[in-house]
Short mmCIF file of C-alpha atoms in Angstrom, two decimals:
data_model
loop_
_atom_site.label_atom_id
_atom_site.label_comp_id
_atom_site.label_asym_id
_atom_site.label_seq_id
_atom_site.Cartn_x
_atom_site.Cartn_y
_atom_site.Cartn_z
CA UNK A 228 63.71 -16.62 -9.74
CA UNK A 229 60.92 -18.29 -7.63
CA UNK A 230 59.27 -15.12 -7.10
CA UNK A 231 58.93 -14.68 -10.78
CA UNK A 232 58.18 -18.22 -11.76
CA UNK A 233 55.32 -18.99 -9.41
CA UNK A 234 53.12 -16.06 -10.32
CA UNK A 235 53.84 -16.67 -13.96
CA UNK A 236 53.08 -20.45 -13.48
CA UNK A 237 49.97 -19.48 -11.45
CA UNK A 238 48.58 -17.25 -14.17
CA UNK A 239 49.12 -20.01 -16.76
CA UNK A 240 47.67 -22.55 -14.56
CA UNK A 241 44.73 -20.32 -13.81
CA UNK A 242 43.70 -19.91 -17.32
CA UNK A 243 44.02 -23.63 -17.75
CA UNK A 244 42.45 -25.07 -14.69
CA UNK A 245 39.98 -22.32 -13.83
CA UNK A 246 38.58 -21.58 -17.15
CA UNK A 247 35.90 -18.87 -18.04
CA UNK A 248 34.82 -17.53 -14.74
CA UNK A 249 37.79 -15.76 -13.19
CA UNK A 250 38.06 -12.14 -14.49
CA UNK A 251 41.08 -9.96 -14.19
CA UNK A 252 40.15 -8.82 -10.59
CA UNK A 253 40.04 -12.43 -9.36
CA UNK A 254 43.46 -13.16 -11.20
CA UNK A 255 44.89 -10.14 -9.51
CA UNK A 256 43.87 -11.39 -6.04
CA UNK A 257 44.82 -15.00 -6.61
CA UNK A 258 48.27 -13.68 -7.88
CA UNK A 259 48.48 -11.50 -4.68
CA UNK A 260 48.27 -14.51 -2.38
CA UNK A 261 50.24 -16.94 -4.58
CA UNK A 262 53.26 -14.56 -4.36
CA UNK A 263 53.24 -15.10 -0.55
CA UNK A 264 52.49 -18.77 -0.71
CA UNK A 265 55.07 -21.66 -0.66
CA UNK A 266 53.40 -24.01 -3.11
CA UNK A 267 51.27 -23.59 -6.16
CA UNK A 268 47.64 -23.39 -5.23
CA UNK A 269 45.50 -26.61 -5.07
CA UNK A 270 41.89 -26.79 -5.65
CA UNK A 271 41.74 -29.97 -3.60
CA UNK A 272 43.42 -28.55 -0.59
CA UNK A 273 40.97 -25.61 -0.95
CA UNK A 274 37.99 -28.07 -0.91
CA UNK A 275 39.44 -29.73 2.24
CA UNK A 276 39.85 -26.39 4.03
CA UNK A 277 36.21 -25.59 3.24
CA UNK A 278 34.60 -28.84 4.40
CA UNK A 279 36.96 -29.79 7.36
CA UNK A 280 35.50 -29.57 10.89
CA UNK A 281 38.04 -27.69 13.12
CA UNK A 282 36.61 -27.23 16.53
CA UNK A 283 39.41 -24.85 17.38
CA UNK A 284 37.71 -21.58 16.77
CA UNK A 285 34.44 -20.16 18.16
CA UNK A 286 32.24 -22.98 19.40
CA UNK A 287 29.31 -21.95 17.29
CA UNK A 288 31.08 -22.13 14.00
CA UNK A 289 33.24 -25.34 13.87
CA UNK A 290 33.45 -25.22 9.97
CA UNK A 291 33.01 -22.96 7.06
CA UNK A 292 30.02 -25.12 6.02
CA UNK A 293 28.26 -24.28 9.28
CA UNK A 294 26.97 -21.15 7.58
CA UNK A 295 27.90 -21.77 3.91
CA UNK A 296 26.38 -25.18 3.59
CA UNK A 297 28.44 -28.09 2.16
CA UNK A 298 27.99 -27.03 -1.30
CA UNK A 299 29.68 -23.71 -2.55
CA UNK A 300 26.96 -23.65 -5.15
CA UNK A 301 24.25 -23.14 -2.61
CA UNK A 302 23.13 -20.18 -0.65
CA UNK A 303 24.12 -20.18 2.99
CA UNK A 304 22.67 -18.51 5.98
CA UNK A 305 24.25 -16.62 8.95
CA UNK A 306 23.28 -17.56 12.39
CA UNK A 307 20.93 -14.64 12.54
CA UNK A 308 19.23 -15.75 9.41
CA UNK A 309 20.52 -13.56 6.76
CA UNK A 310 21.04 -15.42 3.35
CA UNK A 311 24.65 -15.59 2.20
CA UNK A 312 25.11 -15.65 -1.52
CA UNK A 313 26.72 -18.95 -2.79
CA UNK A 314 30.53 -18.89 -2.45
CA UNK A 315 31.29 -20.29 -5.89
CA UNK A 316 32.34 -17.54 -8.16
CA UNK A 317 30.10 -18.99 -10.99
CA UNK A 318 27.19 -18.35 -8.86
CA UNK A 319 28.25 -14.97 -7.29
CA UNK A 320 30.01 -13.11 -10.04
CA UNK A 321 31.32 -10.32 -7.95
CA UNK A 322 32.94 -12.42 -5.43
CA UNK A 323 36.84 -12.23 -4.76
CA UNK A 324 37.22 -8.96 -6.64
CA UNK A 325 38.04 -6.56 -3.72
CA UNK A 326 41.26 -7.48 -1.95
CA UNK A 327 40.31 -5.46 1.27
CA UNK A 328 36.91 -7.35 1.50
CA UNK A 329 38.62 -10.69 0.77
CA UNK A 330 41.27 -9.95 3.51
CA UNK A 331 38.46 -8.90 5.97
CA UNK A 332 36.56 -12.09 5.61
CA UNK A 333 39.59 -14.26 5.72
CA UNK A 334 40.58 -12.51 9.00
CA UNK A 335 37.27 -12.88 10.59
CA UNK A 336 36.25 -16.22 9.64
CA UNK A 337 39.62 -18.01 9.86
CA UNK A 338 39.82 -16.65 13.42
CA UNK A 339 36.15 -17.72 14.02
CA UNK A 340 36.31 -21.20 12.53
CA UNK A 341 40.02 -22.23 12.94
CA UNK A 342 40.91 -19.96 15.75
CA UNK A 343 43.93 -18.34 13.98
CA UNK A 344 44.63 -16.39 10.82
CA UNK A 345 44.97 -18.30 7.66
CA UNK A 346 48.28 -18.55 5.84
CA UNK A 347 48.68 -17.20 2.33
CA UNK A 348 48.86 -20.78 1.14
CA UNK A 349 45.54 -21.50 2.70
CA UNK A 350 43.97 -18.41 1.35
CA UNK A 351 45.12 -19.08 -2.29
CA UNK A 352 44.01 -22.78 -2.06
CA UNK A 353 40.59 -21.73 -0.75
CA UNK A 354 40.22 -19.07 -3.51
CA UNK A 355 41.20 -21.40 -6.15
CA UNK A 356 38.57 -23.92 -5.10
CA UNK A 357 35.88 -21.27 -5.01
CA UNK A 358 36.94 -19.77 -8.39
CA UNK A 359 37.04 -23.33 -9.87
CA UNK A 360 33.46 -24.10 -8.73
CA UNK B 45 -42.43 15.55 8.71
CA UNK B 46 -44.11 14.53 11.94
CA UNK B 47 -42.79 11.13 13.13
CA UNK B 48 -45.17 10.70 15.97
CA UNK B 49 -48.13 9.40 14.20
CA UNK B 50 -50.85 7.31 15.65
CA UNK B 51 -51.03 4.09 13.76
CA UNK B 52 -54.31 2.69 15.13
CA UNK B 53 -57.03 5.06 15.74
CA UNK B 54 -58.72 4.22 19.07
CA UNK B 55 -60.71 6.60 20.94
CA UNK B 56 -60.98 5.61 24.66
CA UNK B 57 -58.87 7.66 27.06
CA UNK B 58 -57.30 4.47 28.66
CA UNK B 59 -56.33 2.94 25.53
CA UNK B 60 -52.94 2.89 24.05
CA UNK B 61 -51.87 3.73 20.60
CA UNK B 62 -48.68 2.51 18.83
CA UNK B 63 -46.44 5.33 17.90
CA UNK B 64 -43.06 5.45 16.21
CA UNK B 65 -40.81 6.84 18.99
CA UNK B 66 -37.38 6.01 17.70
CA UNK B 67 -36.78 7.34 14.29
CA UNK B 68 -34.76 5.58 11.56
CA UNK B 69 -31.58 7.52 12.36
CA UNK B 70 -31.76 6.69 16.03
CA UNK B 71 -32.33 3.03 15.44
CA UNK B 72 -29.51 2.78 12.75
CA UNK B 73 -27.28 4.77 15.13
CA UNK B 74 -27.99 2.45 18.05
CA UNK B 75 -27.33 -0.80 16.23
CA UNK B 76 -24.29 0.42 14.27
CA UNK B 77 -22.92 1.52 17.42
CA UNK B 78 -23.53 -1.77 19.07
CA UNK B 79 -21.58 -3.45 16.17
CA UNK B 80 -18.67 -0.96 16.33
CA UNK B 81 -18.28 -0.94 20.01
CA UNK B 82 -18.25 -4.71 19.96
CA UNK B 83 -15.65 -4.71 17.23
CA UNK B 84 -13.46 -2.31 19.29
CA UNK B 85 -13.95 -4.20 22.49
CA UNK B 86 -12.89 -7.49 20.81
CA UNK B 87 -10.03 -6.05 19.04
CA UNK B 88 -8.96 -3.97 22.00
CA UNK B 89 -9.32 -6.38 24.85
CA UNK B 90 -7.96 -9.49 23.03
CA UNK B 91 -5.32 -7.17 21.61
CA UNK B 92 -3.51 -8.94 18.73
CA UNK B 93 -1.22 -6.45 17.18
CA UNK B 94 -2.42 -7.17 13.54
CA UNK B 95 -6.00 -6.23 14.59
CA UNK B 96 -5.09 -2.68 15.26
CA UNK B 97 -6.37 -1.42 12.04
CA UNK B 98 -9.75 -3.01 12.56
CA UNK B 99 -9.84 -1.39 16.02
CA UNK B 100 -8.90 1.98 14.49
CA UNK B 101 -11.57 1.91 11.78
CA UNK B 102 -14.36 0.87 14.17
CA UNK B 103 -13.07 3.73 16.54
CA UNK B 104 -13.31 6.23 13.68
CA UNK B 105 -16.83 4.93 12.99
CA UNK B 106 -17.69 5.48 16.58
CA UNK B 107 -16.39 9.04 16.45
CA UNK B 108 -18.43 9.75 13.35
CA UNK B 109 -21.54 8.16 14.91
CA UNK B 110 -21.28 10.20 17.96
CA UNK B 111 -20.86 13.44 15.99
CA UNK B 112 -23.88 12.78 13.88
CA UNK B 113 -25.91 11.90 16.97
CA UNK B 114 -25.00 15.13 18.67
CA UNK B 115 -26.36 16.98 15.60
CA UNK B 116 -29.50 14.87 15.60
CA UNK B 117 -29.79 15.56 19.35
CA UNK B 118 -30.33 19.15 18.49
CA UNK B 119 -32.13 19.02 15.13
CA UNK B 120 -33.76 15.65 15.00
CA UNK B 121 -37.19 14.27 15.78
CA UNK B 122 -38.86 14.71 18.99
CA UNK B 123 -37.62 11.78 21.11
CA UNK B 124 -34.10 12.05 19.58
CA UNK B 125 -33.68 15.57 20.86
CA UNK B 126 -31.54 16.06 23.92
CA UNK B 127 -34.20 18.56 25.15
CA UNK B 128 -36.81 15.87 25.26
CA UNK B 129 -34.78 13.89 27.77
CA UNK B 130 -32.94 16.39 30.01
CA UNK B 131 -34.64 16.04 33.30
CA UNK B 132 -34.41 18.10 36.50
CA UNK B 133 -32.67 16.28 39.30
CA UNK B 134 -35.94 16.08 41.24
CA UNK B 135 -37.58 14.12 38.46
CA UNK B 136 -34.69 11.74 38.26
CA UNK B 137 -34.87 11.22 41.90
CA UNK B 138 -38.67 10.71 41.87
CA UNK B 139 -38.30 8.11 39.06
CA UNK B 140 -35.63 6.29 40.91
CA UNK B 141 -37.94 5.96 43.92
CA UNK B 142 -40.80 4.93 41.78
CA UNK B 143 -38.61 2.34 40.26
CA UNK B 144 -37.55 0.95 43.48
CA UNK B 145 -41.26 0.43 44.46
CA UNK B 146 -41.74 -1.32 41.00
CA UNK B 147 -44.18 1.23 39.65
CA UNK B 148 -42.30 3.75 37.65
CA UNK B 149 -44.01 6.58 35.73
CA UNK B 150 -44.56 6.16 32.00
CA UNK B 151 -42.15 8.04 29.69
CA UNK B 152 -42.79 7.85 25.96
CA UNK B 153 -39.02 8.38 25.15
CA UNK B 154 -36.09 7.88 27.53
CA UNK B 155 -37.06 7.75 31.11
CA UNK B 156 -34.91 9.92 33.57
CA UNK B 157 -32.70 6.92 34.49
CA UNK B 158 -32.29 5.88 30.80
CA UNK B 159 -31.46 9.44 29.76
CA UNK B 160 -28.71 9.59 32.29
CA UNK B 161 -27.19 6.38 30.85
CA UNK B 162 -27.42 7.71 27.31
CA UNK B 163 -25.49 10.88 28.21
CA UNK B 164 -22.92 8.88 30.12
CA UNK B 165 -22.47 6.41 27.31
CA UNK B 166 -22.07 9.32 24.92
CA UNK B 167 -19.57 10.97 27.19
CA UNK B 168 -17.45 7.79 27.77
CA UNK B 169 -17.51 6.95 24.09
CA UNK B 170 -16.26 10.49 23.22
CA UNK B 171 -13.48 10.11 25.88
CA UNK B 172 -12.57 6.81 24.46
CA UNK B 173 -12.45 8.07 20.99
CA UNK B 174 -10.24 11.12 21.81
CA UNK B 175 -7.99 9.15 24.19
CA UNK B 176 -7.60 6.55 21.44
CA UNK B 177 -6.33 9.13 19.16
CA UNK B 178 -3.84 10.40 21.74
CA UNK B 179 -2.54 6.85 22.26
CA UNK B 180 -2.31 6.29 18.62
CA UNK B 181 -0.37 9.43 18.03
CA UNK B 182 1.92 9.16 20.90
CA UNK B 183 2.70 5.46 21.19
CA UNK B 184 2.28 4.42 17.62
CA UNK B 185 3.15 7.69 15.87
CA UNK B 186 0.23 7.15 13.66
CA UNK B 187 -3.07 9.00 13.06
CA UNK B 188 -3.85 12.85 13.14
CA UNK B 189 -2.11 13.33 16.50
CA UNK B 190 1.26 11.66 15.55
CA UNK B 191 2.82 15.07 15.04
CA UNK B 192 1.94 16.66 18.43
CA UNK B 193 1.72 13.83 21.10
CA UNK B 194 4.81 12.52 22.78
CA UNK B 195 5.26 8.82 23.62
CA UNK B 196 5.15 9.54 27.33
CA UNK B 197 1.76 11.44 27.02
CA UNK B 198 0.45 8.67 24.89
CA UNK B 199 1.30 6.07 27.48
CA UNK B 200 -0.36 8.01 30.29
CA UNK B 201 -3.45 8.33 28.27
CA UNK B 202 -3.35 4.66 27.33
CA UNK B 203 -4.14 3.94 30.99
CA UNK B 204 -7.15 6.17 30.93
CA UNK B 205 -8.31 4.57 27.62
CA UNK B 206 -8.14 1.04 29.31
CA UNK B 207 -9.90 2.19 32.44
CA UNK B 208 -12.66 3.91 30.31
CA UNK B 209 -13.00 0.84 28.26
CA UNK B 210 -13.67 -1.27 31.39
CA UNK B 211 -15.92 1.34 32.63
CA UNK B 212 -17.96 1.11 29.30
CA UNK B 213 -18.36 -2.58 29.69
CA UNK B 214 -19.98 -2.08 33.07
CA UNK B 215 -22.25 0.69 31.64
CA UNK B 216 -23.34 -1.53 28.82
CA UNK B 217 -24.21 -4.23 31.17
CA UNK B 218 -26.19 -1.72 33.30
CA UNK B 219 -27.79 -0.28 30.13
CA UNK B 220 -29.03 -3.73 29.13
CA UNK B 221 -30.14 -4.48 32.68
CA UNK B 222 -32.16 -1.25 32.64
CA UNK B 223 -33.72 -2.09 29.35
CA UNK B 224 -34.86 -5.51 30.52
CA UNK B 225 -36.14 -4.15 33.82
CA UNK B 226 -38.22 -1.46 32.08
CA UNK B 227 -39.43 -3.97 29.54
CA UNK B 228 -40.64 -6.16 32.27
CA UNK B 229 -42.30 -3.46 34.40
CA UNK B 230 -44.01 -1.75 31.48
CA UNK B 231 -44.76 -5.10 29.79
CA UNK B 232 -43.36 -4.27 26.38
CA UNK B 233 -40.47 -5.45 24.48
CA UNK B 234 -38.02 -2.40 24.32
CA UNK B 235 -35.43 -4.23 22.39
CA UNK B 236 -38.09 -4.59 19.54
CA UNK B 237 -38.94 -1.09 19.91
CA UNK B 238 -35.26 -0.12 19.11
CA UNK B 239 -35.65 -2.38 16.05
CA UNK B 240 -38.95 -1.19 14.63
CA UNK B 241 -39.11 2.13 16.49
CA UNK B 242 -42.68 1.47 17.90
CA UNK B 243 -43.92 1.73 21.40
CA UNK B 244 -47.32 1.49 23.00
CA UNK B 245 -48.18 4.82 24.25
CA UNK B 246 -51.18 6.09 26.23
CA UNK B 247 -53.60 7.95 23.86
CA UNK B 248 -53.30 11.08 25.91
CA UNK B 249 -49.45 11.33 25.50
CA UNK B 250 -49.47 10.38 21.82
CA UNK B 251 -51.41 13.71 21.41
CA UNK B 252 -48.34 15.56 21.97
CA UNK B 253 -47.12 16.59 18.50
CA UNK B 254 -43.61 15.42 17.56
CA UNK B 255 -41.10 18.02 16.71
CA UNK B 256 -40.28 18.33 13.00
CA UNK B 257 -36.71 17.49 11.87
CA UNK B 258 -34.78 20.60 11.00
CA UNK B 259 -33.23 19.25 7.87
CA UNK B 260 -31.52 22.43 6.82
CA UNK B 261 -30.13 23.24 10.15
CA UNK B 262 -28.88 19.63 10.56
CA UNK B 263 -27.14 19.68 7.23
CA UNK B 264 -25.74 23.00 7.90
CA UNK B 265 -24.30 21.91 11.19
CA UNK B 266 -22.91 18.79 9.62
CA UNK B 267 -21.14 20.79 6.90
CA UNK B 268 -19.64 23.15 9.39
CA UNK B 269 -18.31 20.46 11.57
CA UNK B 270 -17.09 18.51 8.40
CA UNK B 271 -15.20 21.71 7.14
CA UNK B 272 -13.69 22.24 10.68
CA UNK B 273 -12.79 18.70 11.16
CA UNK B 274 -11.25 18.52 7.70
CA UNK B 275 -9.16 21.73 8.21
CA UNK B 276 -7.94 20.42 11.59
CA UNK B 277 -7.08 17.06 10.11
CA UNK B 278 -5.37 18.62 7.16
CA UNK B 279 -3.17 20.91 9.35
CA UNK B 280 -2.34 18.18 11.88
CA UNK B 281 -1.35 15.84 9.16
CA UNK B 282 1.04 18.37 7.65
CA UNK B 283 3.14 18.37 10.82
CA UNK B 284 6.09 16.15 10.90
CA UNK B 285 5.72 13.03 13.06
CA UNK B 286 7.09 13.76 16.51
CA UNK B 287 10.27 12.03 17.51
CA UNK B 288 10.55 10.00 14.28
CA UNK B 289 12.22 10.74 10.90
CA UNK B 290 13.39 8.83 8.00
CA UNK B 291 17.18 8.63 8.13
CA UNK B 292 19.47 7.69 5.24
CA UNK B 293 21.22 4.51 6.31
CA UNK B 294 25.00 5.02 6.65
CA UNK B 295 26.55 3.13 3.80
CA UNK B 296 29.31 1.69 5.90
CA UNK B 297 26.75 0.58 8.57
CA UNK B 298 24.64 -0.98 5.76
CA UNK B 299 27.39 -2.99 4.23
CA UNK B 300 29.57 -3.88 7.23
CA UNK B 301 26.76 -4.64 9.66
CA UNK B 302 24.09 -5.55 7.26
CA UNK B 303 26.14 -8.32 5.55
CA UNK B 304 25.64 -10.78 8.39
CA UNK B 305 22.45 -9.58 9.86
CA UNK B 306 19.56 -7.21 9.30
CA UNK B 307 21.13 -3.73 9.83
CA UNK B 308 19.38 -2.92 13.11
CA UNK B 309 18.07 0.51 13.26
CA UNK B 310 20.28 2.68 15.53
CA UNK B 311 17.28 3.64 17.55
CA UNK B 312 17.00 0.17 18.97
CA UNK B 313 19.96 0.49 21.54
CA UNK B 314 21.26 3.16 23.77
CA UNK B 315 24.49 4.81 23.02
CA UNK B 316 26.21 2.81 25.75
CA UNK B 317 25.31 -0.44 24.25
CA UNK B 318 26.51 0.62 20.63
CA UNK B 319 29.84 1.69 22.18
CA UNK B 320 30.23 -1.68 23.86
CA UNK B 321 29.34 -3.45 20.65
CA UNK B 322 31.88 -1.46 18.52
CA UNK B 323 34.69 -2.09 21.10
CA UNK B 324 34.04 -5.72 21.28
CA UNK B 325 33.79 -6.70 17.64
CA UNK B 326 36.34 -9.39 17.64
CA UNK B 327 33.86 -11.48 19.86
CA UNK B 328 30.59 -10.25 18.46
CA UNK B 329 27.80 -12.65 19.77
CA UNK B 330 30.18 -15.53 19.37
CA UNK B 331 31.78 -14.49 16.07
CA UNK B 332 34.80 -12.48 14.92
CA UNK B 333 33.31 -9.32 13.36
CA UNK B 334 36.47 -7.28 13.59
CA UNK B 335 36.71 -4.22 11.41
CA UNK B 336 39.24 -1.51 10.44
CA UNK B 337 39.58 1.24 12.94
CA UNK B 338 38.66 3.71 10.23
CA UNK B 339 35.33 1.93 9.63
CA UNK B 340 34.73 1.66 13.42
CA UNK B 341 35.06 5.34 13.69
CA UNK B 342 32.43 6.00 10.96
CA UNK B 343 30.10 3.51 12.59
CA UNK B 344 30.50 4.99 15.95
CA UNK B 345 29.69 8.53 14.68
CA UNK B 346 26.49 7.27 12.90
CA UNK B 347 25.20 5.14 15.93
CA UNK B 348 26.00 7.81 18.45
CA UNK B 349 24.15 10.37 16.46
CA UNK B 350 20.94 7.99 16.04
CA UNK B 351 20.90 6.01 19.23
CA UNK B 352 17.73 5.44 21.12
CA UNK B 353 17.62 8.72 22.98
CA UNK B 354 17.21 10.64 19.76
CA UNK B 355 13.92 9.01 19.05
CA UNK B 356 10.39 9.00 20.47
CA UNK B 357 9.05 5.79 18.87
CA UNK B 358 7.59 2.95 20.85
CA UNK B 359 10.66 0.77 19.98
CA UNK B 360 13.30 3.33 21.04
CA UNK B 361 11.34 4.40 24.25
CA UNK B 362 11.22 0.82 25.37
CA UNK B 363 14.38 -0.90 24.17
CA UNK B 364 16.64 1.88 25.68
CA UNK B 365 16.11 -0.10 28.93
CA UNK B 366 18.58 -2.99 28.12
CA UNK B 367 19.18 -6.17 29.95
CA UNK B 368 21.53 -5.84 32.79
CA UNK B 369 22.99 -9.14 32.09
CA UNK B 370 23.22 -8.89 28.40
CA UNK B 371 23.15 -5.10 27.50
CA UNK B 372 24.33 -5.62 23.88
CA UNK B 373 21.44 -7.81 22.96
CA UNK B 374 18.24 -6.23 21.67
CA UNK B 375 16.35 -9.53 22.05
CA UNK B 376 17.38 -9.83 25.68
CA UNK B 377 16.02 -6.41 26.65
CA UNK B 378 12.95 -6.74 29.11
CA UNK B 379 10.69 -5.00 26.63
CA UNK B 380 11.60 -7.27 23.70
CA UNK B 381 11.00 -10.44 25.92
CA UNK B 382 7.82 -9.04 27.09
CA UNK B 383 6.42 -8.32 23.52
CA UNK B 384 7.44 -11.74 22.25
CA UNK B 385 6.54 -13.96 25.26
CA UNK B 386 3.49 -15.43 23.51
CA UNK B 387 5.46 -16.61 20.48
CA UNK B 388 6.30 -20.17 20.33
CA UNK B 389 10.12 -20.90 20.24
CA UNK B 390 9.66 -23.00 17.10
CA UNK B 391 8.36 -19.93 15.24
CA UNK B 392 11.76 -18.33 15.55
CA UNK B 393 13.34 -21.46 14.03
CA UNK B 394 11.29 -21.38 10.96
CA UNK B 395 13.29 -21.25 7.69
CA UNK B 396 12.51 -17.72 6.68
CA UNK B 397 13.07 -16.44 10.35
CA UNK B 398 16.08 -18.53 11.63
CA UNK B 399 16.63 -16.52 14.76
CA UNK B 400 15.10 -13.86 17.12
CA UNK B 401 17.53 -11.43 15.91
CA UNK B 402 16.20 -11.38 12.39
CA UNK B 403 13.58 -8.55 13.05
CA UNK B 404 12.95 -7.89 9.52
CA UNK B 405 11.66 -11.43 8.86
CA UNK B 406 8.42 -10.53 10.61
CA UNK B 407 8.62 -6.72 11.05
CA UNK B 408 8.34 -5.46 7.50
CA UNK B 409 9.24 -1.85 8.49
CA UNK B 410 12.03 -2.82 10.87
CA UNK B 411 14.50 -0.89 8.60
CA UNK B 412 12.89 2.31 9.53
CA UNK B 413 12.72 1.79 13.31
CA UNK B 414 8.92 2.28 13.29
CA UNK B 415 7.71 -1.32 14.09
CA UNK B 416 4.12 -0.55 13.30
CA UNK B 417 1.70 -3.03 14.58
CA UNK B 418 0.19 -3.32 11.17
CA UNK B 419 3.51 -4.13 9.58
CA UNK B 420 3.86 -7.49 11.23
CA UNK B 421 3.82 -10.37 8.97
CA UNK B 422 5.10 -13.80 10.41
CA UNK B 423 6.26 -16.17 7.62
CA UNK B 424 4.44 -19.62 7.78
CA UNK B 425 7.65 -21.59 7.00
#
């Protein structure tokens, strides 16, 4: 039952809590991670993930905010100087629409910042936060 | 038109008359050349990259001036003609001895020592102009010789260009010294003569009529030279630039590598370095940049095909020698370090630059791999 209820609930929740911005592509990706996650996604947990300083990954990138800045609404900058478009979906409309790309960046950046791969729970929380912004 | 015309009319044999020796062209040529040579010297010796264009235009100007002077040397007024100041070695020897005794013979135009200097200056300036074009074509892949000169040849000739430039400085010093010495010995201001064209000449010598300018022949010669030079330039400019081509950036390379940093032109590292980079993406300059195996394969092919050894540009020729300690880093290579050594560390920290690895922040044409001197624009903030 759970496998059916959670995605269903998620979809309903999505339309309720993340109004407007998320298109079908983003919904699809959220659903993908929600299906593997233990709990329903939480925007607050997503925010915490984003702002926390870990210090367990690569020394030059202790937190997401090192490059992305503290606000998902603002442009970030890579260590080399390339501008990164804002993480918030409301600012960068084509974000979180390609699962392969999303997986690639979770893999790279979770390893770089936290020192391990992220769990599906963390991924769905993180995405929910960015889509809500 | 006779240019040598007595201006005052005195009759006694010992008297001097004032004669126009240097015609308008010779005077304009001389002072324009002074300005142009000074410009090339300043921009060349103090060599800031963004001055290259000024150096080039002054150089082209010198080339044009010398061409016109050569024509004028055959068809111009009396004292401008080479035939009037080509002296037998014996005469030059005699003049030198007279000079050492402090009593040189009077020459209305160039004296034998001065004449030698004029020819030497013309020769060295011609050499500088031609060698400059070779360096420009070989090293910078610019100008009319970009299609025919290799980087290696351009670099060899660059040495010659530099030596000739130093030689020219000494010659200019000697030329000025000679003019001052003659001015003193002959009690007339020869610098002023090169401005107003006039010299005091013994009446006897002034009687020698000046040769008439062969306007038609001069124009004919200039047209022939212009047509030939034009045809040469046109055909040379049609040749593709040697060792450089515009390549279409691989889309996987542009998106996968260009997402975090400027997508460095593949010519900026040797194949061995690119290989090491692709096999070590999980720790890529302190970050995890791992990629699917399929993507890595595509990147490997693109980089292998376009690595440094396939190019003859200045960047590729120099950056292919990587740092032994840090062979993956373009900015660690000896050449990169050398070329950026005068730039304050704070400049690299500027907001729009952020790091040494952000080539394109200052090198507008970094994407093409050319790195032209004229394409440098360092942001102020």
